[in-house]
Amino acid sequence: MLELSGVTAYYGKTPILFNISLSIGKGECLCVLGRNGVGKTTLLKTIMGLVDRMSGELTIDQTKLTRAPTASRAKAGLGYVPQGRRILGKFSVKQNLELGSFARGDGASGIPESCLENFPYLRENLNRRAGLLSGGQQQQLAIARALATDPKVLLLDEPTEGIQPNIVADIRRTMQHLNRDLGLTLLLTEQHIKIARELADKFLILDVGRVVAQGPIAELSDDLIQKHLTI
């Protein structure tokens, strides 16, 4: 469903990611792990076409999109929940969700019912200004907005960062439902090893822009965690 082969990403003339290769099958969940500043966010931005330049190959559902702009990648099936959520605070919940639907590849408009089924709070507060929501509620909105694009692959950058524990549990259950029950392919960055082990089929560890380990989640050993993830 999503494949990177020999991808190097640049900010200006400076390479930030080096020779990244990964593959995610349909319905799988890959968790990208690493300490702060090693390139996790840059990896997702690279997949979305939000870096200055990339080399290598990017394929989405067997379509090569290495040089495609961000809008084309979204229409090809990439949904993106950025770090910090990036919801539009002066817009209503409904307006934020409608913005997501503009990127649908099939041209359909309106808010998909599935977005509201997964987040009942949003259904009850469609006309509320998004900036008045709590951090956890804004994260729910950011995920729902990405789902409104009807993605084949959902990219989530630190989806549980800075969120109260009860909302973290809700978001984890939603991601499990999307992945395991609905078959949506997920790629997420995460700091919490427990969440990675609960959600992921596969893991990938970055260190200073390079892949230093990857494999089935069962192979995420305490030795790897100690070597590459502990501070």
PDB file of C-alpha atoms in Angstrom:
ATOM      1  CA  MET A   1       0.000   0.000   0.000  1.00  0.00           C
ATOM      2  CA  LEU A   2       2.898   2.366   0.776  1.00  0.00           C
ATOM      3  CA  GLU A   3       6.535   1.827  -0.181  1.00  0.00           C
ATOM      4  CA  LEU A   4       9.652   3.991   0.086  1.00  0.00           C
ATOM      5  CA  SER A   5      12.836   2.870  -1.616  1.00  0.00           C
ATOM      6  CA  GLY A   6      16.160   4.617  -1.055  1.00  0.00           C
ATOM      7  CA  VAL A   7      14.529   7.910  -0.054  1.00  0.00           C
ATOM      8  CA  THR A   8      16.735  10.823   0.967  1.00  0.00           C
ATOM      9  CA  ALA A   9      15.000  14.058   2.002  1.00  0.00           C
ATOM     10  CA  TYR A  10      16.377  17.587   2.054  1.00  0.00           C
ATOM     11  CA  TYR A  11      15.682  20.920   3.692  1.00  0.00           C
ATOM     12  CA  GLY A  12      17.355  23.309   1.292  1.00  0.00           C
ATOM     13  CA  LYS A  13      20.576  21.596   0.237  1.00  0.00           C
ATOM     14  CA  THR A  14      20.963  19.755   3.546  1.00  0.00           C
ATOM     15  CA  PRO A  15      19.981  16.058   3.692  1.00  0.00           C
ATOM     16  CA  ILE A  16      17.877  15.216   6.754  1.00  0.00           C
ATOM     17  CA  LEU A  17      16.846  11.626   6.011  1.00  0.00           C
ATOM     18  CA  PHE A  18      19.255   9.164   4.426  1.00  0.00           C
ATOM     19  CA  ASN A  19      18.381   6.204   2.187  1.00  0.00           C
ATOM     20  CA  ILE A  20      15.085   5.308   3.883  1.00  0.00           C
ATOM     21  CA  SER A  21      13.321   2.155   2.706  1.00  0.00           C
ATOM     22  CA  LEU A  22      10.096   0.789   4.168  1.00  0.00           C
ATOM     23  CA  SER A  23       7.016  -1.088   3.059  1.00  0.00           C
ATOM     24  CA  ILE A  24       3.521  -1.239   4.554  1.00  0.00           C
ATOM     25  CA  GLY A  25       0.956  -3.714   3.271  1.00  0.00           C
ATOM     26  CA  LYS A  26      -2.764  -3.082   3.072  1.00  0.00           C
ATOM     27  CA  GLY A  27      -4.314  -3.092   6.537  1.00  0.00           C
ATOM     28  CA  GLU A  28      -0.991  -3.083   8.386  1.00  0.00           C
ATOM     29  CA  CYS A  29       0.122  -0.672  11.098  1.00  0.00           C
ATOM     30  CA  LEU A  30       3.741   0.521  11.166  1.00  0.00           C
ATOM     31  CA  CYS A  31       5.022   2.490  14.146  1.00  0.00           C
ATOM     32  CA  VAL A  32       8.067   4.737  13.675  1.00  0.00           C
ATOM     33  CA  LEU A  33      10.063   5.149  16.868  1.00  0.00           C
ATOM     34  CA  GLY A  34      13.056   7.238  17.874  1.00  0.00           C
ATOM     35  CA  ARG A  35      14.287   9.907  20.222  1.00  0.00           C
ATOM     36  CA  ASN A  36      13.331  13.551  19.693  1.00  0.00           C
ATOM     37  CA  GLY A  37      14.950  15.172  16.686  1.00  0.00           C
ATOM     38  CA  VAL A  38      15.953  12.021  14.777  1.00  0.00           C
ATOM     39  CA  GLY A  39      13.674  12.622  11.782  1.00  0.00           C
ATOM     40  CA  LYS A  40      10.299  11.047  12.589  1.00  0.00           C
ATOM     41  CA  THR A  41       8.270  14.127  11.699  1.00  0.00           C
ATOM     42  CA  THR A  42      10.434  14.743   8.638  1.00  0.00           C
ATOM     43  CA  LEU A  43       9.687  11.217   7.436  1.00  0.00           C
ATOM     44  CA  LEU A  44       5.942  11.871   7.435  1.00  0.00           C
ATOM     45  CA  LYS A  45       6.438  15.269   5.810  1.00  0.00           C
ATOM     46  CA  THR A  46       8.559  13.602   3.133  1.00  0.00           C
ATOM     47  CA  ILE A  47       5.806  11.093   2.397  1.00  0.00           C
ATOM     48  CA  MET A  48       3.334  13.992   2.107  1.00  0.00           C
ATOM     49  CA  GLY A  49       5.648  16.012  -0.154  1.00  0.00           C
ATOM     50  CA  LEU A  50       6.266  18.737   2.415  1.00  0.00           C
ATOM     51  CA  VAL A  51      10.069  18.851   2.258  1.00  0.00           C
ATOM     52  CA  ASP A  52      12.138  20.878  -0.212  1.00  0.00           C
ATOM     53  CA  ARG A  53      13.352  17.889  -2.196  1.00  0.00           C
ATOM     54  CA  MET A  54      13.537  14.108  -2.086  1.00  0.00           C
ATOM     55  CA  SER A  55      15.320  11.439  -4.073  1.00  0.00           C
ATOM     56  CA  GLY A  56      14.497   7.753  -4.283  1.00  0.00           C
ATOM     57  CA  GLU A  57      11.048   6.321  -4.984  1.00  0.00           C
ATOM     58  CA  LEU A  58       7.646   6.678  -3.292  1.00  0.00           C
ATOM     59  CA  THR A  59       4.783   4.379  -4.282  1.00  0.00           C
ATOM     60  CA  ILE A  60       1.190   4.542  -3.026  1.00  0.00           C
ATOM     61  CA  ASP A  61      -1.058   1.611  -3.924  1.00  0.00           C
ATOM     62  CA  GLN A  62       1.278   0.683  -6.812  1.00  0.00           C
ATOM     63  CA  THR A  63       1.297   4.239  -8.217  1.00  0.00           C
ATOM     64  CA  LYS A  64       4.658   6.021  -8.261  1.00  0.00           C
ATOM     65  CA  LEU A  65       4.306   9.536  -6.830  1.00  0.00           C
ATOM     66  CA  THR A  66       7.914  10.464  -6.091  1.00  0.00           C
ATOM     67  CA  ARG A  67       7.651  13.884  -7.730  1.00  0.00           C
ATOM     68  CA  ALA A  68       3.941  14.457  -7.175  1.00  0.00           C
ATOM     69  CA  PRO A  69       2.818  17.551  -5.238  1.00  0.00           C
ATOM     70  CA  THR A  70       1.132  17.230  -1.863  1.00  0.00           C
ATOM     71  CA  ALA A  71      -2.389  17.651  -3.270  1.00  0.00           C
ATOM     72  CA  SER A  72      -1.878  14.754  -5.682  1.00  0.00           C
ATOM     73  CA  ARG A  73      -0.586  12.541  -2.887  1.00  0.00           C
ATOM     74  CA  ALA A  74      -3.659  13.340  -0.800  1.00  0.00           C
ATOM     75  CA  LYS A  75      -5.980  12.501  -3.688  1.00  0.00           C
ATOM     76  CA  ALA A  76      -4.033   9.263  -4.233  1.00  0.00           C
ATOM     77  CA  GLY A  77      -4.981   8.163  -0.727  1.00  0.00           C
ATOM     78  CA  LEU A  78      -2.743   9.741   1.919  1.00  0.00           C
ATOM     79  CA  GLY A  79      -4.392  11.238   5.005  1.00  0.00           C
ATOM     80  CA  TYR A  80      -2.210  13.235   7.389  1.00  0.00           C
ATOM     81  CA  VAL A  81      -2.557  14.182  11.051  1.00  0.00           C
ATOM     82  CA  PRO A  82       0.385  16.529  11.714  1.00  0.00           C
ATOM     83  CA  GLN A  83       2.153  17.044  15.005  1.00  0.00           C
ATOM     84  CA  GLY A  84       0.423  19.836  16.909  1.00  0.00           C
ATOM     85  CA  ARG A  85      -2.898  19.031  15.169  1.00  0.00           C
ATOM     86  CA  ARG A  86      -3.006  22.228  13.024  1.00  0.00           C
ATOM     87  CA  ILE A  87      -6.776  22.594  13.256  1.00  0.00           C
ATOM     88  CA  LEU A  88      -8.243  25.977  12.300  1.00  0.00           C
ATOM     89  CA  GLY A  89      -9.268  27.453  15.629  1.00  0.00           C
ATOM     90  CA  LYS A  90     -11.536  30.188  14.264  1.00  0.00           C
ATOM     91  CA  PHE A  91     -13.481  27.702  12.138  1.00  0.00           C
ATOM     92  CA  SER A  92     -16.232  25.475  13.514  1.00  0.00           C
ATOM     93  CA  VAL A  93     -15.806  21.740  13.971  1.00  0.00           C
ATOM     94  CA  LYS A  94     -18.023  21.240  10.922  1.00  0.00           C
ATOM     95  CA  GLN A  95     -15.962  23.609   8.772  1.00  0.00           C
ATOM     96  CA  ASN A  96     -12.725  21.863   9.741  1.00  0.00           C
ATOM     97  CA  LEU A  97     -14.213  18.510   8.731  1.00  0.00           C
ATOM     98  CA  GLU A  98     -15.529  19.898   5.458  1.00  0.00           C
ATOM     99  CA  LEU A  99     -12.034  21.143   4.600  1.00  0.00           C
ATOM    100  CA  GLY A 100     -10.777  17.579   4.881  1.00  0.00           C
ATOM    101  CA  SER A 101     -13.323  16.359   2.353  1.00  0.00           C
ATOM    102  CA  PHE A 102     -11.876  18.664  -0.340  1.00  0.00           C
ATOM    103  CA  ALA A 103      -8.943  16.266  -0.735  1.00  0.00           C
ATOM    104  CA  ARG A 104     -11.085  13.221  -1.546  1.00  0.00           C
ATOM    105  CA  GLY A 105      -9.953  11.477  -4.681  1.00  0.00           C
ATOM    106  CA  ASP A 106     -13.526  10.646  -5.738  1.00  0.00           C
ATOM    107  CA  GLY A 107     -14.679  14.276  -5.672  1.00  0.00           C
ATOM    108  CA  ALA A 108     -17.414  13.638  -3.112  1.00  0.00           C
ATOM    109  CA  SER A 109     -18.276  16.449  -0.715  1.00  0.00           C
ATOM    110  CA  GLY A 110     -19.744  16.663   2.756  1.00  0.00           C
ATOM    111  CA  ILE A 111     -18.694  15.029   6.010  1.00  0.00           C
ATOM    112  CA  PRO A 112     -18.516  11.216   5.805  1.00  0.00           C
ATOM    113  CA  GLU A 113     -20.686   9.567   8.423  1.00  0.00           C
ATOM    114  CA  SER A 114     -17.761   7.409   9.500  1.00  0.00           C
ATOM    115  CA  CYS A 115     -15.946  10.507  10.849  1.00  0.00           C
ATOM    116  CA  LEU A 116     -18.764  11.236  13.254  1.00  0.00           C
ATOM    117  CA  GLU A 117     -19.326   7.598  14.215  1.00  0.00           C
ATOM    118  CA  ASN A 118     -15.773   7.373  15.516  1.00  0.00           C
ATOM    119  CA  PHE A 119     -15.978  10.642  17.467  1.00  0.00           C
ATOM    120  CA  PRO A 120     -19.421  11.188  19.022  1.00  0.00           C
ATOM    121  CA  TYR A 121     -18.252  14.366  20.779  1.00  0.00           C
ATOM    122  CA  LEU A 122     -17.664  16.000  17.407  1.00  0.00           C
ATOM    123  CA  ARG A 123     -21.156  15.075  16.217  1.00  0.00           C
ATOM    124  CA  GLU A 124     -22.622  16.799  19.263  1.00  0.00           C
ATOM    125  CA  ASN A 125     -20.483  19.937  18.769  1.00  0.00           C
ATOM    126  CA  LEU A 126     -20.395  20.526  15.020  1.00  0.00           C
ATOM    127  CA  ASN A 127     -21.111  24.233  15.355  1.00  0.00           C
ATOM    128  CA  ARG A 128     -18.651  24.864  18.187  1.00  0.00           C
ATOM    129  CA  ARG A 129     -15.544  26.875  17.382  1.00  0.00           C
ATOM    130  CA  ALA A 130     -12.646  24.461  17.114  1.00  0.00           C
ATOM    131  CA  GLY A 131     -10.310  26.688  19.113  1.00  0.00           C
ATOM    132  CA  LEU A 132     -12.492  26.182  22.187  1.00  0.00           C
ATOM    133  CA  LEU A 133     -11.933  22.430  22.246  1.00  0.00           C
ATOM    134  CA  SER A 134      -9.479  20.821  24.648  1.00  0.00           C
ATOM    135  CA  GLY A 135      -6.187  19.480  23.289  1.00  0.00           C
ATOM    136  CA  GLY A 136      -7.513  15.943  23.208  1.00  0.00           C
ATOM    137  CA  GLN A 137     -10.720  16.997  21.481  1.00  0.00           C
ATOM    138  CA  GLN A 138      -8.704  18.934  18.911  1.00  0.00           C
ATOM    139  CA  GLN A 139      -6.678  15.801  18.247  1.00  0.00           C
ATOM    140  CA  GLN A 140      -9.901  13.878  17.677  1.00  0.00           C
ATOM    141  CA  LEU A 141     -10.923  16.600  15.227  1.00  0.00           C
ATOM    142  CA  ALA A 142      -7.570  16.411  13.430  1.00  0.00           C
ATOM    143  CA  ILE A 143      -7.950  12.642  13.003  1.00  0.00           C
ATOM    144  CA  ALA A 144     -11.557  12.993  11.839  1.00  0.00           C
ATOM    145  CA  ARG A 145     -10.518  15.693   9.349  1.00  0.00           C
ATOM    146  CA  ALA A 146      -7.891  13.342   7.902  1.00  0.00           C
ATOM    147  CA  LEU A 147     -10.485  10.560   7.694  1.00  0.00           C
ATOM    148  CA  ALA A 148     -12.745  12.914   5.735  1.00  0.00           C
ATOM    149  CA  THR A 149     -10.267  12.578   2.847  1.00  0.00           C
ATOM    150  CA  ASP A 150     -11.236   8.868   2.640  1.00  0.00           C
ATOM    151  CA  PRO A 151      -7.578   7.801   2.859  1.00  0.00           C
ATOM    152  CA  LYS A 152      -6.002   4.493   1.946  1.00  0.00           C
ATOM    153  CA  VAL A 153      -3.105   5.218   4.314  1.00  0.00           C
ATOM    154  CA  LEU A 154      -3.401   7.391   7.428  1.00  0.00           C
ATOM    155  CA  LEU A 155      -0.222   9.102   8.688  1.00  0.00           C
ATOM    156  CA  LEU A 156      -0.297  10.215  12.325  1.00  0.00           C
ATOM    157  CA  ASP A 157       2.520  12.228  13.891  1.00  0.00           C
ATOM    158  CA  GLU A 158       2.671  11.700  17.678  1.00  0.00           C
ATOM    159  CA  PRO A 159      -1.127  11.256  17.998  1.00  0.00           C
ATOM    160  CA  THR A 160      -1.023  10.861  21.799  1.00  0.00           C
ATOM    161  CA  GLU A 161       1.490  13.606  22.604  1.00  0.00           C
ATOM    162  CA  GLY A 162       0.416  15.965  25.384  1.00  0.00           C
ATOM    163  CA  ILE A 163      -3.086  14.521  25.715  1.00  0.00           C
ATOM    164  CA  GLN A 164      -4.906  13.595  28.906  1.00  0.00           C
ATOM    165  CA  PRO A 165      -4.910   9.833  29.640  1.00  0.00           C
ATOM    166  CA  ASN A 166      -8.643   9.250  29.142  1.00  0.00           C
ATOM    167  CA  ILE A 167      -8.500  10.802  25.653  1.00  0.00           C
ATOM    168  CA  VAL A 168      -5.334   8.831  24.862  1.00  0.00           C
ATOM    169  CA  ALA A 169      -7.314   5.659  25.577  1.00  0.00           C
ATOM    170  CA  ASP A 170     -10.137   6.818  23.275  1.00  0.00           C
ATOM    171  CA  ILE A 171      -7.692   7.639  20.465  1.00  0.00           C
ATOM    172  CA  ARG A 172      -5.910   4.296  20.859  1.00  0.00           C
ATOM    173  CA  ARG A 173      -9.222   2.420  20.644  1.00  0.00           C
ATOM    174  CA  THR A 174     -10.216   4.434  17.575  1.00  0.00           C
ATOM    175  CA  MET A 175      -6.932   3.660  15.828  1.00  0.00           C
ATOM    176  CA  GLN A 176      -7.331  -0.041  16.648  1.00  0.00           C
ATOM    177  CA  HIS A 177     -10.861   0.029  15.226  1.00  0.00           C
ATOM    178  CA  LEU A 178      -9.779   1.810  12.046  1.00  0.00           C
ATOM    179  CA  ASN A 179      -6.888  -0.584  11.508  1.00  0.00           C
ATOM    180  CA  ARG A 180      -8.171  -3.948  12.677  1.00  0.00           C
ATOM    181  CA  ASP A 181     -11.896  -3.690  12.036  1.00  0.00           C
ATOM    182  CA  LEU A 182     -12.005  -1.417   8.970  1.00  0.00           C
ATOM    183  CA  GLY A 183      -8.663  -2.422   7.447  1.00  0.00           C
ATOM    184  CA  LEU A 184      -7.209   1.084   7.181  1.00  0.00           C
ATOM    185  CA  THR A 185      -3.432   1.132   6.764  1.00  0.00           C
ATOM    186  CA  LEU A 186      -1.699   3.201   9.470  1.00  0.00           C
ATOM    187  CA  LEU A 187       1.746   4.739   9.792  1.00  0.00           C
ATOM    188  CA  LEU A 188       2.326   6.566  13.054  1.00  0.00           C
ATOM    189  CA  THR A 189       5.194   8.077  14.968  1.00  0.00           C
ATOM    190  CA  GLU A 190       5.052   7.456  18.685  1.00  0.00           C
ATOM    191  CA  GLN A 191       7.065   7.951  21.872  1.00  0.00           C
ATOM    192  CA  HIS A 192       5.108   5.468  23.995  1.00  0.00           C
ATOM    193  CA  ILE A 193       6.470   1.939  23.628  1.00  0.00           C
ATOM    194  CA  LYS A 194       3.339   0.452  25.218  1.00  0.00           C
ATOM    195  CA  ILE A 195       1.082   2.039  22.606  1.00  0.00           C
ATOM    196  CA  ALA A 196       3.404   0.902  19.816  1.00  0.00           C
ATOM    197  CA  ARG A 197       3.269  -2.675  21.045  1.00  0.00           C
ATOM    198  CA  GLU A 198      -0.522  -2.565  21.388  1.00  0.00           C
ATOM    199  CA  LEU A 199      -1.182  -1.097  17.940  1.00  0.00           C
ATOM    200  CA  ALA A 200       1.588  -1.972  15.510  1.00  0.00           C
ATOM    201  CA  ASP A 201       2.241  -4.972  13.312  1.00  0.00           C
ATOM    202  CA  LYS A 202       5.704  -3.658  12.471  1.00  0.00           C
ATOM    203  CA  PHE A 203       8.171  -1.115  13.837  1.00  0.00           C
ATOM    204  CA  LEU A 204      10.927   1.048  12.452  1.00  0.00           C
ATOM    205  CA  ILE A 205      13.515   2.919  14.544  1.00  0.00           C
ATOM    206  CA  LEU A 206      15.185   6.087  13.270  1.00  0.00           C
ATOM    207  CA  ASP A 207      18.406   7.545  14.622  1.00  0.00           C
ATOM    208  CA  VAL A 208      19.917  10.737  13.142  1.00  0.00           C
ATOM    209  CA  GLY A 209      17.914  10.347   9.943  1.00  0.00           C
ATOM    210  CA  ARG A 210      18.758   6.708   9.311  1.00  0.00           C
ATOM    211  CA  VAL A 211      16.918   3.434   9.831  1.00  0.00           C
ATOM    212  CA  VAL A 212      18.767   1.508  12.520  1.00  0.00           C
ATOM    213  CA  ALA A 213      16.235  -1.292  13.109  1.00  0.00           C
ATOM    214  CA  GLN A 214      12.932  -2.517  11.721  1.00  0.00           C
ATOM    215  CA  GLY A 215      10.849  -5.666  11.735  1.00  0.00           C
ATOM    216  CA  PRO A 216       7.745  -7.319  13.238  1.00  0.00           C
ATOM    217  CA  ILE A 217       6.641  -5.693  16.485  1.00  0.00           C
ATOM    218  CA  ALA A 218       7.429  -8.934  18.346  1.00  0.00           C
ATOM    219  CA  GLU A 219      11.106  -8.238  17.588  1.00  0.00           C
ATOM    220  CA  LEU A 220      11.081  -4.860  19.372  1.00  0.00           C
ATOM    221  CA  SER A 221      13.321  -6.084  22.167  1.00  0.00           C
ATOM    222  CA  ASP A 222      14.296  -4.438  25.424  1.00  0.00           C
ATOM    223  CA  ASP A 223      17.869  -4.287  24.099  1.00  0.00           C
ATOM    224  CA  LEU A 224      16.755  -2.237  21.071  1.00  0.00           C
ATOM    225  CA  ILE A 225      14.723   0.047  23.312  1.00  0.00           C
ATOM    226  CA  GLN A 226      17.671   0.559  25.642  1.00  0.00           C
ATOM    227  CA  LYS A 227      20.084   1.216  22.774  1.00  0.00           C
ATOM    228  CA  HIS A 228      18.001   3.535  20.601  1.00  0.00           C
ATOM    229  CA  LEU A 229      15.048   4.899  22.577  1.00  0.00           C
ATOM    230  CA  THR A 230      15.962   5.517  26.198  1.00  0.00           C
ATOM    231  CA  ILE A 231      17.374   8.885  27.198  1.00  0.00           C
TER     232      ILE A 231
END
